[in-house]
CSV table of C-alpha atoms and ligand atoms in Angstrom, one decimal:
chain,number,residue,atom,x,y,z
L,1455,MET,CA,28.8,43.3,-63.1
L,1456,LYS,CA,29.7,46.7,-64.8
L,1457,LYS,CA,26.8,48.2,-63.1
L,1458,MET,CA,27.7,46.8,-59.7
L,1459,TRP,CA,31.2,48.1,-59.8
L,1460,ARG,CA,30.2,51.7,-60.7
L,1461,LEU,CA,28.1,51.1,-58.0
L,1462,PHE,CA,30.7,50.4,-55.6
L,1463,SER,CA,32.7,53.6,-56.9
L,1464,VAL,CA,30.1,56.0,-56.1
L,1465,LEU,CA,29.6,54.9,-52.6
L,1466,MET,CA,33.4,54.6,-51.8
L,1467,VAL,CA,33.9,58.2,-53.2
L,1468,ALA,CA,30.9,59.2,-51.0
L,1469,THR,CA,32.3,57.5,-47.9
L,1470,LEU,CA,35.7,59.0,-48.2
L,1471,LEU,CA,34.1,62.9,-48.8
L,1472,ILE,CA,32.1,62.6,-45.8
L,1473,GLY,CA,35.2,61.5,-44.0
L,1474,MET,CA,37.0,64.2,-45.2
L,1475,LEU,CA,34.3,66.9,-44.0
L,1476,ALA,CA,34.2,65.4,-40.9
L,1477,ALA,CA,38.0,65.6,-40.5
L,1478,CYS,CA,37.6,69.3,-41.6
L,1479,SER,CA,35.1,70.5,-39.3
L,1480,GLY,CA,37.4,68.4,-36.4
L,1481,ALA,CA,40.7,70.3,-37.3
L,1482,THR,CA,39.1,74.3,-37.7
L,1483,GLY,CA,36.8,73.6,-34.2
L,1484,GLY,CA,33.7,74.2,-36.3
L,1485,SER,CA,30.8,75.5,-34.4
L,1486,SER,CA,32.3,73.9,-31.3
L,1487,SER,CA,35.1,76.9,-31.5
L,1488,VAL,CA,35.0,78.7,-28.5
L,1489,SER,CA,36.5,82.0,-27.7
L,1490,VAL,CA,36.2,82.6,-23.7
L,1491,GLY,CA,36.3,79.6,-21.6
L,1492,ILE,CA,34.9,79.7,-17.8
L,1493,VAL,CA,35.7,77.3,-15.4
L,1494,LEU,CA,33.9,77.3,-11.9
L,1495,PRO,CA,34.6,75.5,-8.7
L,1496,THR,CA,31.4,73.4,-8.1
L,1497,LYS,CA,27.9,73.5,-8.4
L,1498,ASP,CA,27.2,72.2,-4.8
L,1499,GLU,CA,27.4,75.4,-3.1
L,1500,PRO,CA,24.7,78.1,-4.4
L,1501,ARG,CA,27.3,81.0,-4.6
L,1502,TRP,CA,29.1,79.6,-7.9
L,1503,VAL,CA,25.7,78.5,-9.5
L,1504,GLN,CA,24.8,82.2,-8.6
L,1505,ASP,CA,28.1,83.4,-10.7
L,1506,GLU,CA,26.9,81.1,-13.9
L,1507,GLN,CA,23.9,82.5,-14.0
L,1508,ARG,CA,25.1,86.3,-13.9
L,1509,PHE,CA,27.8,85.2,-16.4
L,1510,LYS,CA,25.0,83.8,-18.4
L,1511,ASP,CA,22.9,86.9,-18.2
L,1512,ALA,CA,25.5,89.2,-18.8
L,1513,LEU,CA,26.9,87.4,-22.0
L,1514,ALA,CA,23.2,86.9,-23.2
L,1515,ASP,CA,24.0,89.5,-26.1
L,1516,SER,CA,27.2,88.7,-26.4
L,1517,GLU,CA,28.7,88.1,-30.0
L,1518,TYR,CA,31.6,86.1,-28.4
L,1519,THR,CA,31.1,82.1,-27.8
L,1520,THR,CA,31.6,81.2,-24.2
L,1521,GLU,CA,31.3,77.9,-22.2
L,1522,ILE,CA,30.9,77.6,-18.6
L,1523,LEU,CA,32.0,74.0,-17.1
L,1524,PHE,CA,32.1,73.1,-13.0
L,1525,SER,CA,35.0,71.1,-11.3
L,1526,GLN,CA,32.8,69.4,-9.0
L,1527,GLY,CA,35.3,69.9,-6.4
L,1528,SER,CA,37.9,68.3,-8.0
L,1529,SER,CA,41.3,69.1,-9.0
L,1530,ALA,CA,41.9,66.7,-11.8
L,1531,LYS,CA,38.3,67.4,-13.2
L,1532,GLU,CA,39.3,71.2,-13.0
L,1533,LYS,CA,42.1,70.0,-15.4
L,1534,GLU,CA,40.1,67.9,-17.9
L,1535,ASN,CA,37.8,71.0,-18.4
L,1536,VAL,CA,40.7,73.5,-19.4
L,1537,GLU,CA,41.9,70.5,-21.6
L,1538,THR,CA,38.5,70.3,-23.3
L,1539,LEU,CA,38.5,74.2,-23.6
L,1540,LEU,CA,41.8,74.4,-24.9
L,1541,ASN,CA,40.5,71.9,-27.6
L,1542,LYS,CA,37.9,74.1,-28.4
L,1543,GLY,CA,40.4,77.0,-29.3
L,1544,ILE,CA,40.0,79.4,-26.7
L,1545,ASP,CA,41.8,82.6,-26.5
L,1546,VAL,CA,40.8,83.7,-22.7
L,1547,LEU,CA,40.6,81.2,-19.4
L,1548,ILE,CA,38.5,82.7,-16.6
L,1549,ILE,CA,38.7,80.4,-14.0
L,1550,ALA,CA,38.0,80.1,-10.0
L,1551,PRO,CA,40.0,77.0,-8.8
L,1552,HIS,CA,39.0,74.5,-6.7
L,1553,ASP,CA,42.1,74.4,-5.0
L,1554,GLY,CA,45.0,77.2,-5.5
L,1555,ALA,CA,47.8,75.7,-5.6
L,1556,ALA,CA,47.0,72.3,-7.5
L,1557,ALA,CA,45.2,74.8,-10.5
L,1558,GLY,CA,48.8,75.4,-11.2
L,1559,SER,CA,49.2,72.6,-13.7
L,1560,ALA,CA,45.9,73.9,-15.5
L,1561,VAL,CA,47.0,77.2,-16.2
L,1562,GLU,CA,50.2,76.1,-17.0
L,1563,ALA,CA,49.2,73.9,-19.8
L,1564,ALA,CA,46.7,77.4,-20.9
L,1565,LYS,CA,49.3,79.7,-21.2
L,1566,LYS,CA,51.5,76.9,-23.4
L,1567,GLU,CA,48.8,77.2,-25.9
L,1568,GLY,CA,49.1,80.9,-25.7
L,1569,VAL,CA,45.9,81.7,-23.7
L,1570,THR,CA,45.4,84.5,-21.2
L,1571,VAL,CA,44.4,83.5,-17.8
L,1572,ILE,CA,42.3,85.2,-15.6
L,1573,ALA,CA,41.7,84.4,-12.1
L,1574,TYR,CA,38.2,84.6,-10.9
L,1575,ASP,CA,37.5,85.7,-7.3
L,1576,ARG,CA,40.0,83.1,-5.8
L,1577,LEU,CA,43.7,83.7,-6.6
L,1578,ILE,CA,46.4,80.6,-8.3
L,1579,THR,CA,48.9,80.4,-6.6
L,1580,GLU,CA,52.8,79.5,-6.9
L,1581,THR,CA,52.7,79.8,-10.4
L,1582,ASP,CA,53.6,82.8,-12.8
L,1583,ALA,CA,50.9,81.3,-15.7
L,1584,VAL,CA,48.1,83.8,-14.2
L,1585,ASP,CA,48.1,87.1,-15.9
L,1586,TYR,CA,45.0,89.0,-14.3
L,1587,TYR,CA,43.3,88.4,-10.9
L,1588,VAL,CA,39.4,89.8,-10.4
L,1589,THR,CA,38.2,89.7,-6.8
L,1590,PHE,CA,36.4,91.3,-4.2
L,1591,ASP,CA,38.7,92.9,-1.3
L,1592,SER,CA,39.0,89.6,0.7
L,1593,VAL,CA,40.7,91.1,3.7
L,1594,ALA,CA,37.9,93.4,4.0
L,1595,VAL,CA,35.1,90.7,4.4
L,1596,GLY,CA,37.2,89.0,6.7
L,1597,ALA,CA,37.3,92.9,8.5
L,1598,ALA,CA,33.5,93.3,8.5
L,1599,GLN,CA,32.5,89.8,9.9
L,1600,GLY,CA,35.0,90.7,12.8
L,1601,GLN,CA,33.9,94.3,13.4
L,1602,TYR,CA,30.3,93.1,13.2
L,1603,LEU,CA,30.5,90.7,15.9
L,1604,ILE,CA,32.7,93.1,18.0
L,1605,ASP,CA,29.6,95.8,17.7
L,1606,ASN,CA,27.1,93.2,18.4
L,1607,VAL,CA,27.9,91.6,21.5
L,1608,GLU,CA,28.2,93.2,25.0
L,1609,GLY,CA,30.0,93.1,28.2
L,1610,SER,CA,33.2,91.1,28.6
L,1611,ASN,CA,34.3,87.5,28.3
L,1612,VAL,CA,32.0,86.6,25.4
L,1613,PRO,CA,32.7,82.7,24.4
L,1614,LEU,CA,33.9,83.4,20.6
L,1615,TYR,CA,34.0,80.5,18.6
L,1616,LEU,CA,36.0,80.9,15.3
L,1617,TYR,CA,36.0,79.0,12.0
L,1618,ALA,CA,37.5,79.0,8.7
L,1619,GLY,CA,37.3,78.4,5.1
L,1620,ALA,CA,39.4,75.8,3.0
L,1621,SER,CA,42.9,75.8,3.4
L,1622,SER,CA,43.3,74.9,-0.4
L,1623,ASP,CA,41.4,78.5,-0.7
L,1624,ASN,CA,44.0,81.7,-0.4
L,1625,ASN,CA,40.6,83.3,0.2
L,1626,ALA,CA,40.2,81.5,3.3
L,1627,PHE,CA,43.7,83.2,4.8
L,1628,LEU,CA,42.3,86.5,3.5
L,1629,PHE,CA,39.0,86.6,5.4
L,1630,PHE,CA,40.5,85.1,8.2
L,1631,GLN,CA,43.4,87.4,8.5
L,1632,GLY,CA,41.1,90.6,8.2
L,1633,ALA,CA,39.0,89.2,10.7
L,1634,TRP,CA,41.9,88.4,13.2
L,1635,GLU,CA,43.2,91.8,12.6
L,1636,VAL,CA,40.0,93.6,14.2
L,1637,LEU,CA,39.2,90.6,16.6
L,1638,GLN,CA,42.7,90.3,18.1
L,1639,PRO,CA,42.7,93.6,20.2
L,1640,LYS,CA,39.0,92.7,21.7
L,1641,ILE,CA,40.6,89.4,22.6
L,1642,ALA,CA,43.3,91.1,24.3
L,1643,ASP,CA,41.1,93.4,26.1
L,1644,GLY,CA,39.3,90.7,27.4
L,1645,THR,CA,35.6,91.5,25.4
L,1646,PHE,CA,36.2,87.9,24.1
L,1647,VAL,CA,37.3,84.3,25.2
L,1648,ILE,CA,38.4,82.0,22.2
L,1649,ALA,CA,36.3,78.9,22.9
L,1650,ASN,CA,37.5,76.3,20.4
L,1651,SER,CA,40.9,76.7,19.1
L,1652,SER,CA,44.2,76.3,21.5
L,1653,GLU,CA,46.5,77.7,18.1
L,1654,ALA,CA,44.7,80.9,18.3
L,1655,VAL,CA,44.6,80.7,21.9
L,1656,ALA,CA,48.5,80.6,21.6
L,1657,LEU,CA,48.4,83.8,18.8
L,1658,LYS,CA,45.9,86.0,21.0
L,1659,ASP,CA,48.7,88.5,21.9
L,1660,LYS,CA,49.8,88.8,18.2
L,1661,ASN,CA,47.9,91.1,15.7
L,1662,GLU,CA,49.5,90.5,12.6
L,1663,LEU,CA,49.8,86.8,11.9
L,1664,THR,CA,52.2,85.1,9.5
L,1665,ARG,CA,51.0,82.6,6.6
L,1666,ASP,CA,52.0,79.9,9.0
L,1667,GLU,CA,50.5,81.0,12.1
L,1668,LEU,CA,47.3,81.4,10.1
L,1669,GLY,CA,47.5,78.1,8.9
L,1670,LYS,CA,48.0,76.7,12.3
L,1671,ILE,CA,44.4,78.2,13.4
L,1672,LEU,CA,42.8,77.2,10.0
L,1673,GLY,CA,44.0,73.6,10.3
L,1674,GLN,CA,42.0,73.2,13.9
L,1675,VAL,CA,38.9,75.1,13.1
L,1676,THR,CA,38.7,74.6,8.9
L,1677,THR,CA,35.4,73.9,7.7
L,1678,ASN,CA,37.0,72.9,4.5
L,1679,TRP,CA,33.6,75.0,2.8
L,1680,ASP,CA,32.0,72.2,3.4
L,1681,PRO,CA,28.6,72.3,5.6
L,1682,SER,CA,28.7,69.1,6.7
L,1683,GLU,CA,32.0,69.4,8.4
L,1684,ALA,CA,30.9,72.8,10.0
L,1685,ILE,CA,28.4,71.0,11.4
L,1686,ASN,CA,30.6,68.0,12.8
L,1687,LYS,CA,33.1,70.7,14.0
L,1688,ALA,CA,30.1,72.7,15.9
L,1689,GLN,CA,28.7,69.6,17.7
L,1690,THR,CA,32.2,68.7,18.6
L,1691,HIS,CA,33.1,72.1,20.1
L,1692,LEU,CA,29.8,72.3,21.8
L,1693,THR,CA,30.2,69.0,23.1
L,1694,ALA,CA,33.1,70.1,24.8
L,1695,ALA,CA,32.5,73.6,25.9
L,1696,GLY,CA,31.7,74.0,29.9
L,1697,ALA,CA,29.2,75.9,31.0
L,1698,ASN,CA,31.5,79.4,30.8
L,1699,LEU,CA,31.6,78.7,27.3
L,1700,LYS,CA,27.8,79.5,27.0
L,1701,GLY,CA,25.2,81.9,27.3
L,1702,ASP,CA,25.6,84.7,25.1
L,1703,ILE,CA,28.2,84.1,22.2
L,1704,ALA,CA,29.8,84.9,19.1
L,1705,ILE,CA,30.5,83.1,16.3
L,1706,LEU,CA,33.0,84.0,13.2
L,1707,ALA,CA,31.8,81.9,10.7
L,1708,PRO,CA,33.4,82.4,7.1
L,1709,ASN,CA,30.6,82.1,4.6
L,1710,ASP,CA,26.7,81.4,4.6
L,1711,GLY,CA,27.0,78.1,3.7
L,1712,THR,CA,28.8,77.0,6.8
L,1713,ALA,CA,26.9,79.9,8.9
L,1714,ARG,CA,23.3,78.4,8.0
L,1715,SER,CA,24.9,74.9,9.3
L,1716,ILE,CA,26.8,76.4,12.5
L,1717,ALA,CA,23.5,78.5,13.6
L,1718,ASP,CA,21.5,75.0,13.4
L,1719,VAL,CA,24.0,73.6,15.6
L,1720,TYR,CA,24.4,76.6,18.3
L,1721,GLY,CA,20.7,77.2,18.1
L,1722,SER,CA,19.2,74.0,19.0
L,1723,ASP,CA,21.4,74.0,22.4
L,1724,SER,CA,19.3,75.4,25.3
L,1725,ASP,CA,22.3,76.3,27.3
L,1726,ILE,CA,23.1,79.2,24.5
L,1727,SER,CA,21.1,81.9,25.1
L,1728,SER,CA,21.9,84.4,22.2
L,1729,TYR,CA,24.4,84.2,19.3
L,1730,VAL,CA,25.7,86.7,17.0
L,1731,ILE,CA,27.1,84.8,13.9
L,1732,SER,CA,28.6,86.4,10.5
L,1733,GLY,CA,28.4,85.1,7.0
L,1734,GLN,CA,29.1,86.0,3.7
L,1735,ASP,CA,28.2,85.4,-0.1
L,1736,ALA,CA,24.4,87.1,0.0
L,1737,GLU,CA,23.1,83.7,-0.6
L,1738,LYS,CA,19.4,83.5,-0.9
L,1739,ALA,CA,18.7,80.8,2.0
L,1740,SER,CA,21.1,83.6,4.3
L,1741,ILE,CA,18.8,86.2,3.1
L,1742,GLN,CA,16.1,84.7,4.5
L,1743,TYR,CA,17.9,83.3,7.6
L,1744,ILE,CA,18.6,87.0,8.2
L,1745,ILE,CA,15.0,87.8,7.8
L,1746,ASP,CA,13.9,85.3,10.5
L,1747,GLY,CA,16.7,86.6,12.8
L,1748,LYS,CA,18.5,82.8,12.5
L,1749,GLN,CA,21.6,84.4,10.8
L,1750,SER,CA,23.0,88.4,11.9
L,1751,MET,CA,25.1,88.9,9.1
L,1752,THR,CA,26.3,88.7,5.5
L,1753,VAL,CA,28.7,90.1,3.6
L,1754,PHE,CA,27.4,90.7,0.1
L,1755,LYS,CA,29.7,90.7,-2.9
L,1756,ASP,CA,27.7,91.9,-6.0
L,1757,VAL,CA,28.2,89.0,-8.1
L,1758,ARG,CA,27.2,90.8,-11.3
L,1759,THR,CA,30.4,93.8,-10.7
L,1760,LEU,CA,32.7,90.6,-10.6
L,1761,VAL,CA,31.4,88.7,-13.6
L,1762,ALA,CA,31.3,92.6,-15.4
L,1763,ASP,CA,34.9,92.9,-14.8
L,1764,ALA,CA,36.1,89.6,-15.9
L,1765,ILE,CA,34.1,89.7,-19.3
L,1766,GLY,CA,35.3,93.6,-19.7
L,1767,MET,CA,38.8,91.9,-19.4
L,1768,ALA,CA,38.2,89.2,-21.3
L,1769,ILE,CA,36.9,91.3,-24.2
L,1770,ASP,CA,40.0,93.9,-23.6
L,1771,ILE,CA,42.1,91.3,-24.5
L,1772,LEU,CA,40.5,89.5,-27.3
L,1773,ASP,CA,40.3,92.9,-28.9
L,1774,GLY,CA,44.4,93.2,-28.4
L,1775,LYS,CA,44.1,96.2,-25.4
L,1776,THR,CA,45.6,96.1,-22.3
L,1777,PRO,CA,42.8,95.4,-19.2
L,1778,SER,CA,43.1,98.0,-16.9
L,1779,THR,CA,43.9,96.8,-13.3
L,1780,THR,CA,43.8,98.6,-9.5
L,1781,GLY,CA,46.5,96.9,-7.8
L,1782,SER,CA,48.5,93.4,-7.5
L,1783,TYR,CA,48.3,90.2,-5.3
L,1784,ASN,CA,51.4,88.1,-4.9
L,1785,ASN,CA,50.4,84.8,-5.5
L,1786,GLY,CA,53.7,83.1,-3.9
L,1787,LYS,CA,55.3,83.3,-7.2
L,1788,VAL,CA,54.5,86.7,-9.2
L,1789,ASP,CA,52.4,89.7,-8.1
L,1790,VAL,CA,49.3,89.4,-10.6
L,1791,LYS,CA,47.2,92.7,-11.7
L,1792,ALA,CA,44.1,92.6,-10.1
L,1793,LYS,CA,40.9,94.1,-10.1
L,1794,GLN,CA,39.6,94.5,-7.0
L,1795,THR,CA,35.8,95.4,-5.9
L,1796,ASN,CA,34.3,96.7,-2.6
L,1797,VAL,CA,31.7,94.8,-0.4
L,1798,ILE,CA,28.6,95.8,1.3
L,1799,VAL,CA,27.8,94.6,5.0
L,1800,VAL,CA,24.0,93.2,4.9
L,1801,ASP,CA,21.7,92.3,7.9
L,1802,GLN,CA,18.1,93.1,9.0
L,1803,GLU,CA,18.3,96.6,8.9
L,1804,ASN,CA,19.3,97.3,5.4
L,1805,VAL,CA,18.4,93.9,3.6
L,1806,LYS,CA,15.7,94.9,1.8
L,1807,LYS,CA,17.5,98.5,1.0
L,1808,GLU,CA,20.7,96.3,-0.3
L,1809,LEU,CA,19.1,93.6,-2.1
L,1810,ILE,CA,15.8,94.2,-3.2
L,1811,ASP,CA,15.4,97.7,-4.0
L,1812,SER,CA,18.4,97.5,-5.7
L,1813,GLY,CA,17.0,95.0,-7.8
L,1814,TYR,CA,19.5,91.7,-6.9
L,1815,TYR,CA,16.9,89.5,-5.7
L,1816,GLU,CA,13.0,89.3,-6.0
L,1817,ALA,CA,11.0,90.3,-2.7
L,1818,SER,CA,8.8,87.5,-3.8
L,1819,GLU,CA,11.8,85.2,-3.2
L,1820,PHE,CA,11.6,85.7,0.4
L,1821,THR,CA,9.0,85.4,3.5
L,1822,GLY,CA,8.6,88.1,6.2
L,1823,LEU,CA,10.3,90.7,4.6
Z,2337,BGC,C1,34.7,82.5,-2.0
Z,2337,BGC,C2,33.5,82.8,-1.2
Z,2337,BGC,C3,32.8,81.2,-0.9
Z,2337,BGC,C4,33.8,80.3,-0.9
Z,2337,BGC,C5,33.3,78.9,-0.5
Z,2337,BGC,C6,35.5,81.7,-1.3
Z,2337,BGC,O1,36.9,81.6,-2.4
Z,2337,BGC,O2,35.2,84.1,-2.3
Z,2337,BGC,O3,32.7,83.8,-1.8
Z,2337,BGC,O4,31.8,81.4,-0.2
Z,2337,BGC,O5,35.0,80.1,-1.5
Z,2337,BGC,O6,32.8,78.4,-2.2
């Protein structure tokens, strides 16, 4: 009986010890502690999968622990991701929001924990809980798209089909604004006729649109960054178009994913003799479309630079230094200090130089180069 009792006591002490150890590692975060948390909007678009890869490449030899989570197009999932990272003890959060305004509550939770917040590529709006913003020059992206259409059409009364990104993404406004400011004088002088937006027609004499005015046009021509929605809209627009809105046309497509979908729709209509179509992101599939003559251009945003800027900022913050910035963006509530990167227009002429010779992609990833 005495023996049994001793065995029982030993077992009790062992169980207690194991319990205490487990609680300890939970409280300190143990090996799961992370210094920089990265949250990206969705894995469904190659653009963001590429950002993940570029982050991994850049962080391969880093002494800092990082973790990347995807929000899959859901603000609720995004908030959950931020909370997961906060529980892992992050000091810096790098976040590309799914919805710029809805992300406010996630970053406010991070700020409450003393975390420094860096908005990545997309601005987080209507909150003071964002410290820095790393971005491409998004107005310049739109201007480059619009200018390409202008430079590559001939004659006058060229039907112009307008498409835009999601209204929940501040960038969609900046891209459209940049494009509109160069296209509008060419609409006013009769080079283009707007084919698919009564709101844009109503504003055709105005060059600088307010956010509300831009919002009205976006409301009609948004793709929501969704290739399927882009296809549906393009089909509807083509069905409604009379013969005077076919022939040789121009299409403002906001990014590569939607450009390929829209190009497929217009390209399969026998009454469309030719089209010029814009894009952005230099996605591999669109580079192949450009080589094949199915997409006219893309705006190359070198994600390596954006990643390097975001990580550089994070490391400065972890080292107690103030990151360097080049300007600021107003997010509706505060001016957010920003670092901005330039973009490059790519078409058949320079695709090899900019994307292959520069080491961004391998020639073997494409056919017919
Ligand atoms: C990004 C683009 C991207 C789009 C859709 C924008 O905020 O700047 O590169 O194509 O979102 O994901």
